Amino acid sequence: MSALTAYVDKKVLVITQDGRTIVGELKGFDQTTNVILSHSSERVYSIDEGVEQVELGLYVVRGDNITLIGELDPEADAQVDLSTIRADPIQEIVH
């Protein structure tokens, strides 16, 4: 968990166990890896259309629902034209 300290106030991508992809600025976290994101949005992938971005604003993700957290390079991310990306949505993790 202490590795998340390096990501505070940086742009991160969170993938949840139900297959959602959320991008935002990491503002904080706790001992159970609940995270607080600001300026966040969900990226909804589709095989038929480009990526839809749903604005979420200030958002809390429960730690037990997080599969992955990674830092995004804001400059590289800004250069990607999400409207041209086609992909199957990530499937839910089943235990």
PDB file of N, CA and C in Angstrom:
ATOM      1  N   MET A   1       0.824  -1.196   0.000  1.00  0.00           N
ATOM      2  CA  MET A   1       0.000   0.000   0.000  1.00  0.00           C
ATOM      3  C   MET A   1       0.862   1.251   0.000  1.00  0.00           C
ATOM      4  N   SER A   2       2.011   1.228   0.648  1.00  0.00           N
ATOM      5  CA  SER A   2       2.844   2.419   0.698  1.00  0.00           C
ATOM      6  C   SER A   2       3.310   2.839  -0.688  1.00  0.00           C
ATOM      7  N   ALA A   3       3.264   1.933  -1.658  1.00  0.00           N
ATOM      8  CA  ALA A   3       3.629   2.283  -3.030  1.00  0.00           C
ATOM      9  C   ALA A   3       2.668   3.319  -3.604  1.00  0.00           C
ATOM     10  N   LEU A   4       1.448   3.383  -3.092  1.00  0.00           N
ATOM     11  CA  LEU A   4       0.483   4.370  -3.580  1.00  0.00           C
ATOM     12  C   LEU A   4       0.881   5.792  -3.221  1.00  0.00           C
ATOM     13  N   THR A   5       1.692   5.961  -2.196  1.00  0.00           N
ATOM     14  CA  THR A   5       2.128   7.298  -1.788  1.00  0.00           C
ATOM     15  C   THR A   5       2.783   8.029  -2.959  1.00  0.00           C
ATOM     16  N   ALA A   6       3.529   7.322  -3.778  1.00  0.00           N
ATOM     17  CA  ALA A   6       4.206   7.930  -4.928  1.00  0.00           C
ATOM     18  C   ALA A   6       3.220   8.433  -5.974  1.00  0.00           C
ATOM     19  N   TYR A   7       1.977   7.944  -5.955  1.00  0.00           N
ATOM     20  CA  TYR A   7       0.982   8.322  -6.954  1.00  0.00           C
ATOM     21  C   TYR A   7       0.079   9.473  -6.514  1.00  0.00           C
ATOM     22  N   VAL A   8       0.184   9.906  -5.258  1.00  0.00           N
ATOM     23  CA  VAL A   8      -0.687  10.977  -4.762  1.00  0.00           C
ATOM     24  C   VAL A   8      -0.444  12.244  -5.577  1.00  0.00           C
ATOM     25  N   ASP A   9      -1.530  12.896  -5.975  1.00  0.00           N
ATOM     26  CA  ASP A   9      -1.537  14.109  -6.809  1.00  0.00           C
ATOM     27  C   ASP A   9      -1.056  13.846  -8.233  1.00  0.00           C
ATOM     28  N   LYS A  10      -1.094  12.594  -8.665  1.00  0.00           N
ATOM     29  CA  LYS A  10      -0.743  12.248 -10.045  1.00  0.00           C
ATOM     30  C   LYS A  10      -1.932  11.578 -10.715  1.00  0.00           C
ATOM     31  N   LYS A  11      -1.917  11.591 -12.046  1.00  0.00           N
ATOM     32  CA  LYS A  11      -2.984  10.962 -12.823  1.00  0.00           C
ATOM     33  C   LYS A  11      -2.792   9.454 -12.806  1.00  0.00           C
ATOM     34  N   VAL A  12      -3.858   8.747 -12.428  1.00  0.00           N
ATOM     35  CA  VAL A  12      -3.794   7.287 -12.347  1.00  0.00           C
ATOM     36  C   VAL A  12      -4.957   6.666 -13.106  1.00  0.00           C
ATOM     37  N   LEU A  13      -4.790   5.393 -13.442  1.00  0.00           N
ATOM     38  CA  LEU A  13      -5.844   4.589 -14.041  1.00  0.00           C
ATOM     39  C   LEU A  13      -6.162   3.464 -13.063  1.00  0.00           C
ATOM     40  N   VAL A  14      -7.444   3.287 -12.776  1.00  0.00           N
ATOM     41  CA  VAL A  14      -7.894   2.243 -11.860  1.00  0.00           C
ATOM     42  C   VAL A  14      -8.779   1.280 -12.643  1.00  0.00           C
ATOM     43  N   ILE A  15      -8.492  -0.005 -12.550  1.00  0.00           N
ATOM     44  CA  ILE A  15      -9.370  -1.025 -13.120  1.00  0.00           C
ATOM     45  C   ILE A  15     -10.020  -1.748 -11.951  1.00  0.00           C
ATOM     46  N   THR A  16     -11.345  -1.826 -11.990  1.00  0.00           N
ATOM     47  CA  THR A  16     -12.089  -2.431 -10.891  1.00  0.00           C
ATOM     48  C   THR A  16     -12.422  -3.888 -11.204  1.00  0.00           C
ATOM     49  N   GLN A  17     -12.835  -4.611 -10.178  1.00  0.00           N
ATOM     50  CA  GLN A  17     -13.161  -6.028 -10.357  1.00  0.00           C
ATOM     51  C   GLN A  17     -14.383  -6.242 -11.234  1.00  0.00           C
ATOM     52  N   ASP A  18     -15.228  -5.216 -11.352  1.00  0.00           N
ATOM     53  CA  ASP A  18     -16.386  -5.357 -12.236  1.00  0.00           C
ATOM     54  C   ASP A  18     -16.075  -4.880 -13.656  1.00  0.00           C
ATOM     55  N   GLY A  19     -14.785  -4.621 -13.955  1.00  0.00           N
ATOM     56  CA  GLY A  19     -14.356  -4.315 -15.312  1.00  0.00           C
ATOM     57  C   GLY A  19     -14.379  -2.852 -15.697  1.00  0.00           C
ATOM     58  N   ARG A  20     -14.643  -1.967 -14.758  1.00  0.00           N
ATOM     59  CA  ARG A  20     -14.667  -0.540 -15.077  1.00  0.00           C
ATOM     60  C   ARG A  20     -13.248   0.019 -15.120  1.00  0.00           C
ATOM     61  N   THR A  21     -13.033   1.010 -15.996  1.00  0.00           N
ATOM     62  CA  THR A  21     -11.754   1.698 -16.110  1.00  0.00           C
ATOM     63  C   THR A  21     -11.985   3.156 -15.743  1.00  0.00           C
ATOM     64  N   ILE A  22     -11.352   3.595 -14.664  1.00  0.00           N
ATOM     65  CA  ILE A  22     -11.556   4.946 -14.153  1.00  0.00           C
ATOM     66  C   ILE A  22     -10.214   5.661 -14.136  1.00  0.00           C
ATOM     67  N   VAL A  23     -10.200   6.889 -14.668  1.00  0.00           N
ATOM     68  CA  VAL A  23      -8.996   7.705 -14.713  1.00  0.00           C
ATOM     69  C   VAL A  23      -9.251   8.953 -13.881  1.00  0.00           C
ATOM     70  N   GLY A  24      -8.282   9.327 -13.057  1.00  0.00           N
ATOM     71  CA  GLY A  24      -8.424  10.539 -12.259  1.00  0.00           C
ATOM     72  C   GLY A  24      -7.138  10.847 -11.525  1.00  0.00           C
ATOM     73  N   GLU A  25      -7.166  11.938 -10.772  1.00  0.00           N
ATOM     74  CA  GLU A  25      -6.010  12.341  -9.976  1.00  0.00           C
ATOM     75  C   GLU A  25      -6.157  11.756  -8.575  1.00  0.00           C
ATOM     76  N   LEU A  26      -5.184  10.965  -8.160  1.00  0.00           N
ATOM     77  CA  LEU A  26      -5.242  10.331  -6.839  1.00  0.00           C
ATOM     78  C   LEU A  26      -5.034  11.381  -5.759  1.00  0.00           C
ATOM     79  N   LYS A  27      -6.023  11.540  -4.899  1.00  0.00           N
ATOM     80  CA  LYS A  27      -5.952  12.524  -3.823  1.00  0.00           C
ATOM     81  C   LYS A  27      -5.651  11.893  -2.482  1.00  0.00           C
ATOM     82  N   GLY A  28      -6.004  10.631  -2.304  1.00  0.00           N
ATOM     83  CA  GLY A  28      -5.729   9.983  -1.030  1.00  0.00           C
ATOM     84  C   GLY A  28      -6.145   8.530  -1.047  1.00  0.00           C
ATOM     85  N   PHE A  29      -5.725   7.817   0.006  1.00  0.00           N
ATOM     86  CA  PHE A  29      -6.067   6.404   0.160  1.00  0.00           C
ATOM     87  C   PHE A  29      -5.959   6.061   1.636  1.00  0.00           C
ATOM     88  N   ASP A  30      -6.507   4.913   2.011  1.00  0.00           N
ATOM     89  CA  ASP A  30      -6.420   4.485   3.406  1.00  0.00           C
ATOM     90  C   ASP A  30      -5.827   3.082   3.501  1.00  0.00           C
ATOM     91  N   GLN A  31      -5.838   2.519   4.712  1.00  0.00           N
ATOM     92  CA  GLN A  31      -5.190   1.228   4.953  1.00  0.00           C
ATOM     93  C   GLN A  31      -5.870   0.068   4.244  1.00  0.00           C
ATOM     94  N   THR A  32      -7.112   0.243   3.799  1.00  0.00           N
ATOM     95  CA  THR A  32      -7.790  -0.823   3.052  1.00  0.00           C
ATOM     96  C   THR A  32      -7.809  -0.531   1.550  1.00  0.00           C
ATOM     97  N   THR A  33      -6.981   0.394   1.124  1.00  0.00           N
ATOM     98  CA  THR A  33      -6.799   0.785  -0.273  1.00  0.00           C
ATOM     99  C   THR A  33      -8.050   1.405  -0.894  1.00  0.00           C
ATOM    100  N   ASN A  34      -8.962   1.939  -0.069  1.00  0.00           N
ATOM    101  CA  ASN A  34     -10.004   2.799  -0.622  1.00  0.00           C
ATOM    102  C   ASN A  34      -9.283   4.013  -1.185  1.00  0.00           C
ATOM    103  N   VAL A  35      -9.647   4.456  -2.386  1.00  0.00           N
ATOM    104  CA  VAL A  35      -8.957   5.595  -2.986  1.00  0.00           C
ATOM    105  C   VAL A  35      -9.942   6.718  -3.302  1.00  0.00           C
ATOM    106  N   ILE A  36      -9.420   7.943  -3.230  1.00  0.00           N
ATOM    107  CA  ILE A  36     -10.184   9.134  -3.582  1.00  0.00           C
ATOM    108  C   ILE A  36      -9.553   9.713  -4.838  1.00  0.00           C
ATOM    109  N   LEU A  37     -10.376   9.891  -5.867  1.00  0.00           N
ATOM    110  CA  LEU A  37      -9.918  10.452  -7.135  1.00  0.00           C
ATOM    111  C   LEU A  37     -10.634  11.767  -7.391  1.00  0.00           C
ATOM    112  N   SER A  38      -9.903  12.766  -7.876  1.00  0.00           N
ATOM    113  CA  SER A  38     -10.547  14.009  -8.305  1.00  0.00           C
ATOM    114  C   SER A  38     -10.451  14.099  -9.821  1.00  0.00           C
ATOM    115  N   HIS A  39     -11.293  14.938 -10.399  1.00  0.00           N
ATOM    116  CA  HIS A  39     -11.327  15.122 -11.857  1.00  0.00           C
ATOM    117  C   HIS A  39     -11.358  13.774 -12.571  1.00  0.00           C
ATOM    118  N   SER A  40     -12.189  12.876 -12.085  1.00  0.00           N
ATOM    119  CA  SER A  40     -12.184  11.514 -12.615  1.00  0.00           C
ATOM    120  C   SER A  40     -13.238  11.309 -13.699  1.00  0.00           C
ATOM    121  N   SER A  41     -12.978  10.309 -14.522  1.00  0.00           N
ATOM    122  CA  SER A  41     -13.934   9.913 -15.553  1.00  0.00           C
ATOM    123  C   SER A  41     -13.793   8.414 -15.782  1.00  0.00           C
ATOM    124  N   GLU A  42     -14.902   7.814 -16.191  1.00  0.00           N
ATOM    125  CA  GLU A  42     -14.887   6.397 -16.545  1.00  0.00           C
ATOM    126  C   GLU A  42     -14.736   6.289 -18.052  1.00  0.00           C
ATOM    127  N   ARG A  43     -13.865   5.412 -18.493  1.00  0.00           N
ATOM    128  CA  ARG A  43     -13.702   5.141 -19.919  1.00  0.00           C
ATOM    129  C   ARG A  43     -14.469   3.864 -20.234  1.00  0.00           C
ATOM    130  N   VAL A  44     -15.472   4.008 -21.094  1.00  0.00           N
ATOM    131  CA  VAL A  44     -16.324   2.877 -21.455  1.00  0.00           C
ATOM    132  C   VAL A  44     -15.919   2.417 -22.854  1.00  0.00           C
ATOM    133  N   TYR A  45     -15.377   1.218 -22.930  1.00  0.00           N
ATOM    134  CA  TYR A  45     -14.886   0.673 -24.196  1.00  0.00           C
ATOM    135  C   TYR A  45     -15.988  -0.085 -24.918  1.00  0.00           C
ATOM    136  N   SER A  46     -15.936  -0.024 -26.254  1.00  0.00           N
ATOM    137  CA  SER A  46     -16.922  -0.699 -27.088  1.00  0.00           C
ATOM    138  C   SER A  46     -16.230  -1.189 -28.353  1.00  0.00           C
ATOM    139  N   ILE A  47     -16.659  -2.311 -28.847  1.00  0.00           N
ATOM    140  CA  ILE A  47     -16.108  -2.848 -30.088  1.00  0.00           C
ATOM    141  C   ILE A  47     -16.686  -2.112 -31.298  1.00  0.00           C
ATOM    142  N   ASP A  48     -17.853  -1.462 -31.122  1.00  0.00           N
ATOM    143  CA  ASP A  48     -18.542  -0.800 -32.227  1.00  0.00           C
ATOM    144  C   ASP A  48     -18.244   0.689 -32.338  1.00  0.00           C
ATOM    145  N   GLU A  49     -17.916   1.333 -31.222  1.00  0.00           N
ATOM    146  CA  GLU A  49     -17.711   2.786 -31.206  1.00  0.00           C
ATOM    147  C   GLU A  49     -16.418   3.108 -30.479  1.00  0.00           C
ATOM    148  N   GLY A  50     -16.013   4.377 -30.560  1.00  0.00           N
ATOM    149  CA  GLY A  50     -14.845   4.817 -29.812  1.00  0.00           C
ATOM    150  C   GLY A  50     -15.124   4.793 -28.317  1.00  0.00           C
ATOM    151  N   VAL A  51     -14.113   5.107 -27.541  1.00  0.00           N
ATOM    152  CA  VAL A  51     -14.230   5.106 -26.084  1.00  0.00           C
ATOM    153  C   VAL A  51     -15.106   6.274 -25.644  1.00  0.00           C
ATOM    154  N   GLU A  52     -16.120   5.965 -24.836  1.00  0.00           N
ATOM    155  CA  GLU A  52     -16.974   7.003 -24.259  1.00  0.00           C
ATOM    156  C   GLU A  52     -16.394   7.373 -22.903  1.00  0.00           C
ATOM    157  N   GLN A  53     -16.303   8.679 -22.629  1.00  0.00           N
ATOM    158  CA  GLN A  53     -15.822   9.135 -21.328  1.00  0.00           C
ATOM    159  C   GLN A  53     -16.996   9.704 -20.542  1.00  0.00           C
ATOM    160  N   VAL A  54     -17.248   9.133 -19.372  1.00  0.00           N
ATOM    161  CA  VAL A  54     -18.331   9.576 -18.497  1.00  0.00           C
ATOM    162  C   VAL A  54     -17.692  10.317 -17.329  1.00  0.00           C
ATOM    163  N   GLU A  55     -17.965  11.618 -17.228  1.00  0.00           N
ATOM    164  CA  GLU A  55     -17.378  12.421 -16.157  1.00  0.00           C
ATOM    165  C   GLU A  55     -17.950  12.008 -14.806  1.00  0.00           C
ATOM    166  N   LEU A  56     -17.065  11.791 -13.829  1.00  0.00           N
ATOM    167  CA  LEU A  56     -17.469  11.387 -12.487  1.00  0.00           C
ATOM    168  C   LEU A  56     -17.143  12.451 -11.443  1.00  0.00           C
ATOM    169  N   GLY A  57     -16.153  13.298 -11.711  1.00  0.00           N
ATOM    170  CA  GLY A  57     -15.752  14.322 -10.746  1.00  0.00           C
ATOM    171  C   GLY A  57     -14.990  13.711  -9.584  1.00  0.00           C
ATOM    172  N   LEU A  58     -15.329  14.137  -8.349  1.00  0.00           N
ATOM    173  CA  LEU A  58     -14.712  13.572  -7.152  1.00  0.00           C
ATOM    174  C   LEU A  58     -15.327  12.200  -6.914  1.00  0.00           C
ATOM    175  N   TYR A  59     -14.490  11.175  -6.768  1.00  0.00           N
ATOM    176  CA  TYR A  59     -15.003   9.806  -6.766  1.00  0.00           C
ATOM    177  C   TYR A  59     -14.212   8.948  -5.784  1.00  0.00           C
ATOM    178  N   VAL A  60     -14.912   8.076  -5.073  1.00  0.00           N
ATOM    179  CA  VAL A  60     -14.283   7.137  -4.142  1.00  0.00           C
ATOM    180  C   VAL A  60     -14.462   5.722  -4.688  1.00  0.00           C
ATOM    181  N   VAL A  61     -13.366   4.964  -4.730  1.00  0.00           N
ATOM    182  CA  VAL A  61     -13.418   3.568  -5.157  1.00  0.00           C
ATOM    183  C   VAL A  61     -13.026   2.710  -3.953  1.00  0.00           C
ATOM    184  N   ARG A  62     -13.881   1.758  -3.613  1.00  0.00           N
ATOM    185  CA  ARG A  62     -13.592   0.863  -2.485  1.00  0.00           C
ATOM    186  C   ARG A  62     -12.396  -0.029  -2.803  1.00  0.00           C
ATOM    187  N   GLY A  63     -11.542  -0.194  -1.833  1.00  0.00           N
ATOM    188  CA  GLY A  63     -10.333  -0.984  -2.019  1.00  0.00           C
ATOM    189  C   GLY A  63     -10.591  -2.424  -2.402  1.00  0.00           C
ATOM    190  N   ASP A  64     -11.669  -3.018  -1.875  1.00  0.00           N
ATOM    191  CA  ASP A  64     -11.945  -4.419  -2.205  1.00  0.00           C
ATOM    192  C   ASP A  64     -12.475  -4.599  -3.621  1.00  0.00           C
ATOM    193  N   ASN A  65     -12.709  -3.494  -4.331  1.00  0.00           N
ATOM    194  CA  ASN A  65     -13.183  -3.557  -5.711  1.00  0.00           C
ATOM    195  C   ASN A  65     -12.075  -3.204  -6.714  1.00  0.00           C
ATOM    196  N   ILE A  66     -10.875  -2.911  -6.217  1.00  0.00           N
ATOM    197  CA  ILE A  66      -9.779  -2.489  -7.097  1.00  0.00           C
ATOM    198  C   ILE A  66      -8.947  -3.695  -7.520  1.00  0.00           C
ATOM    199  N   THR A  67      -8.732  -3.806  -8.829  1.00  0.00           N
ATOM    200  CA  THR A  67      -7.867  -4.846  -9.378  1.00  0.00           C
ATOM    201  C   THR A  67      -6.477  -4.298  -9.652  1.00  0.00           C
ATOM    202  N   LEU A  68      -6.400  -3.061 -10.183  1.00  0.00           N
ATOM    203  CA  LEU A  68      -5.125  -2.496 -10.593  1.00  0.00           C
ATOM    204  C   LEU A  68      -5.159  -0.984 -10.445  1.00  0.00           C
ATOM    205  N   ILE A  69      -4.051  -0.407 -10.007  1.00  0.00           N
ATOM    206  CA  ILE A  69      -3.860   1.044 -10.009  1.00  0.00           C
ATOM    207  C   ILE A  69      -2.508   1.302 -10.649  1.00  0.00           C
ATOM    208  N   GLY A  70      -2.485   2.180 -11.651  1.00  0.00           N
ATOM    209  CA  GLY A  70      -1.226   2.509 -12.300  1.00  0.00           C
ATOM    210  C   GLY A  70      -1.167   3.977 -12.655  1.00  0.00           C
ATOM    211  N   GLU A  71       0.041   4.528 -12.660  1.00  0.00           N
ATOM    212  CA  GLU A  71       0.228   5.932 -13.015  1.00  0.00           C
ATOM    213  C   GLU A  71       0.132   6.100 -14.530  1.00  0.00           C
ATOM    214  N   LEU A  72      -0.531   7.186 -14.955  1.00  0.00           N
ATOM    215  CA  LEU A  72      -0.625   7.523 -16.377  1.00  0.00           C
ATOM    216  C   LEU A  72       0.262   8.726 -16.665  1.00  0.00           C
ATOM    217  N   ASP A  73       0.932   8.704 -17.797  1.00  0.00           N
ATOM    218  CA  ASP A  73       1.679   9.872 -18.251  1.00  0.00           C
ATOM    219  C   ASP A  73       0.669  10.829 -18.870  1.00  0.00           C
ATOM    220  N   PRO A  74       0.420  11.995 -18.255  1.00  0.00           N
ATOM    221  CA  PRO A  74      -0.614  12.904 -18.769  1.00  0.00           C
ATOM    222  C   PRO A  74      -0.368  13.358 -20.209  1.00  0.00           C
ATOM    223  N   GLU A  75       0.894  13.578 -20.567  1.00  0.00           N
ATOM    224  CA  GLU A  75       1.199  14.026 -21.931  1.00  0.00           C
ATOM    225  C   GLU A  75       0.901  12.928 -22.948  1.00  0.00           C
ATOM    226  N   ALA A  76       1.325  11.719 -22.665  1.00  0.00           N
ATOM    227  CA  ALA A  76       1.069  10.603 -23.580  1.00  0.00           C
ATOM    228  C   ALA A  76      -0.423  10.314 -23.665  1.00  0.00           C
ATOM    229  N   ASP A  77      -1.123  10.385 -22.530  1.00  0.00           N
ATOM    230  CA  ASP A  77      -2.559  10.120 -22.512  1.00  0.00           C
ATOM    231  C   ASP A  77      -3.317  11.172 -23.320  1.00  0.00           C
ATOM    232  N   ALA A  78      -2.874  12.420 -23.261  1.00  0.00           N
ATOM    233  CA  ALA A  78      -3.541  13.499 -23.993  1.00  0.00           C
ATOM    234  C   ALA A  78      -3.387  13.336 -25.504  1.00  0.00           C
ATOM    235  N   GLN A  79      -2.354  12.655 -25.943  1.00  0.00           N
ATOM    236  CA  GLN A  79      -2.115  12.474 -27.376  1.00  0.00           C
ATOM    237  C   GLN A  79      -2.936  11.339 -27.984  1.00  0.00           C
ATOM    238  N   VAL A  80      -3.552  10.522 -27.152  1.00  0.00           N
ATOM    239  CA  VAL A  80      -4.332   9.385 -27.646  1.00  0.00           C
ATOM    240  C   VAL A  80      -5.722   9.864 -28.053  1.00  0.00           C
ATOM    241  N   ASP A  81      -6.122   9.561 -29.284  1.00  0.00           N
ATOM    242  CA  ASP A  81      -7.470   9.886 -29.758  1.00  0.00           C
ATOM    243  C   ASP A  81      -8.391   8.730 -29.382  1.00  0.00           C
ATOM    244  N   LEU A  82      -9.079   8.877 -28.245  1.00  0.00           N
ATOM    245  CA  LEU A  82      -9.918   7.797 -27.731  1.00  0.00           C
ATOM    246  C   LEU A  82     -11.077   7.453 -28.667  1.00  0.00           C
ATOM    247  N   SER A  83     -11.470   8.387 -29.528  1.00  0.00           N
ATOM    248  CA  SER A  83     -12.592   8.112 -30.433  1.00  0.00           C
ATOM    249  C   SER A  83     -12.235   7.073 -31.497  1.00  0.00           C
ATOM    250  N   THR A  84     -10.949   6.807 -31.674  1.00  0.00           N
ATOM    251  CA  THR A  84     -10.523   5.831 -32.686  1.00  0.00           C
ATOM    252  C   THR A  84     -10.255   4.446 -32.101  1.00  0.00           C
ATOM    253  N   ILE A  85     -10.334   4.323 -30.792  1.00  0.00           N
ATOM    254  CA  ILE A  85     -10.026   3.042 -30.143  1.00  0.00           C
ATOM    255  C   ILE A  85     -11.276   2.183 -30.051  1.00  0.00           C
ATOM    256  N   ARG A  86     -11.171   0.956 -30.530  1.00  0.00           N
ATOM    257  CA  ARG A  86     -12.254  -0.019 -30.441  1.00  0.00           C
ATOM    258  C   ARG A  86     -11.730  -1.205 -29.639  1.00  0.00           C
ATOM    259  N   ALA A  87     -12.471  -1.615 -28.641  1.00  0.00           N
ATOM    260  CA  ALA A  87     -12.032  -2.746 -27.816  1.00  0.00           C
ATOM    261  C   ALA A  87     -13.213  -3.342 -27.081  1.00  0.00           C
ATOM    262  N   ASP A  88     -13.136  -4.641 -26.833  1.00  0.00           N
ATOM    263  CA  ASP A  88     -14.141  -5.280 -25.990  1.00  0.00           C
ATOM    264  C   ASP A  88     -13.991  -4.747 -24.575  1.00  0.00           C
ATOM    265  N   PRO A  89     -15.098  -4.554 -23.874  1.00  0.00           N
ATOM    266  CA  PRO A  89     -15.008  -4.154 -22.469  1.00  0.00           C
ATOM    267  C   PRO A  89     -14.306  -5.240 -21.653  1.00  0.00           C
ATOM    268  N   ILE A  90     -13.643  -4.830 -20.583  1.00  0.00           N
ATOM    269  CA  ILE A  90     -13.002  -5.793 -19.683  1.00  0.00           C
ATOM    270  C   ILE A  90     -14.095  -6.554 -18.951  1.00  0.00           C
ATOM    271  N   GLN A  91     -13.948  -7.845 -18.880  1.00  0.00           N
ATOM    272  CA  GLN A  91     -14.953  -8.675 -18.217  1.00  0.00           C
ATOM    273  C   GLN A  91     -14.805  -8.607 -16.698  1.00  0.00           C
ATOM    274  N   GLU A  92     -15.899  -8.832 -16.021  1.00  0.00           N
ATOM    275  CA  GLU A  92     -15.925  -8.881 -14.563  1.00  0.00           C
ATOM    276  C   GLU A  92     -15.078 -10.051 -14.070  1.00  0.00           C
ATOM    277  N   ILE A  93     -14.382  -9.837 -12.951  1.00  0.00           N
ATOM    278  CA  ILE A  93     -13.618 -10.919 -12.340  1.00  0.00           C
ATOM    279  C   ILE A  93     -14.574 -11.787 -11.538  1.00  0.00           C
ATOM    280  N   VAL A  94     -14.547 -13.091 -11.788  1.00  0.00           N
ATOM    281  CA  VAL A  94     -15.426 -14.024 -11.086  1.00  0.00           C
ATOM    282  C   VAL A  94     -14.562 -14.914 -10.206  1.00  0.00           C
ATOM    283  N   HIS A  95     -14.891 -14.978  -8.925  1.00  0.00           N
ATOM    284  CA  HIS A  95     -14.117 -15.802  -7.978  1.00  0.00           C
ATOM    285  C   HIS A  95     -14.726 -17.169  -7.859  1.00  0.00           C
TER     286      HIS A  95
END
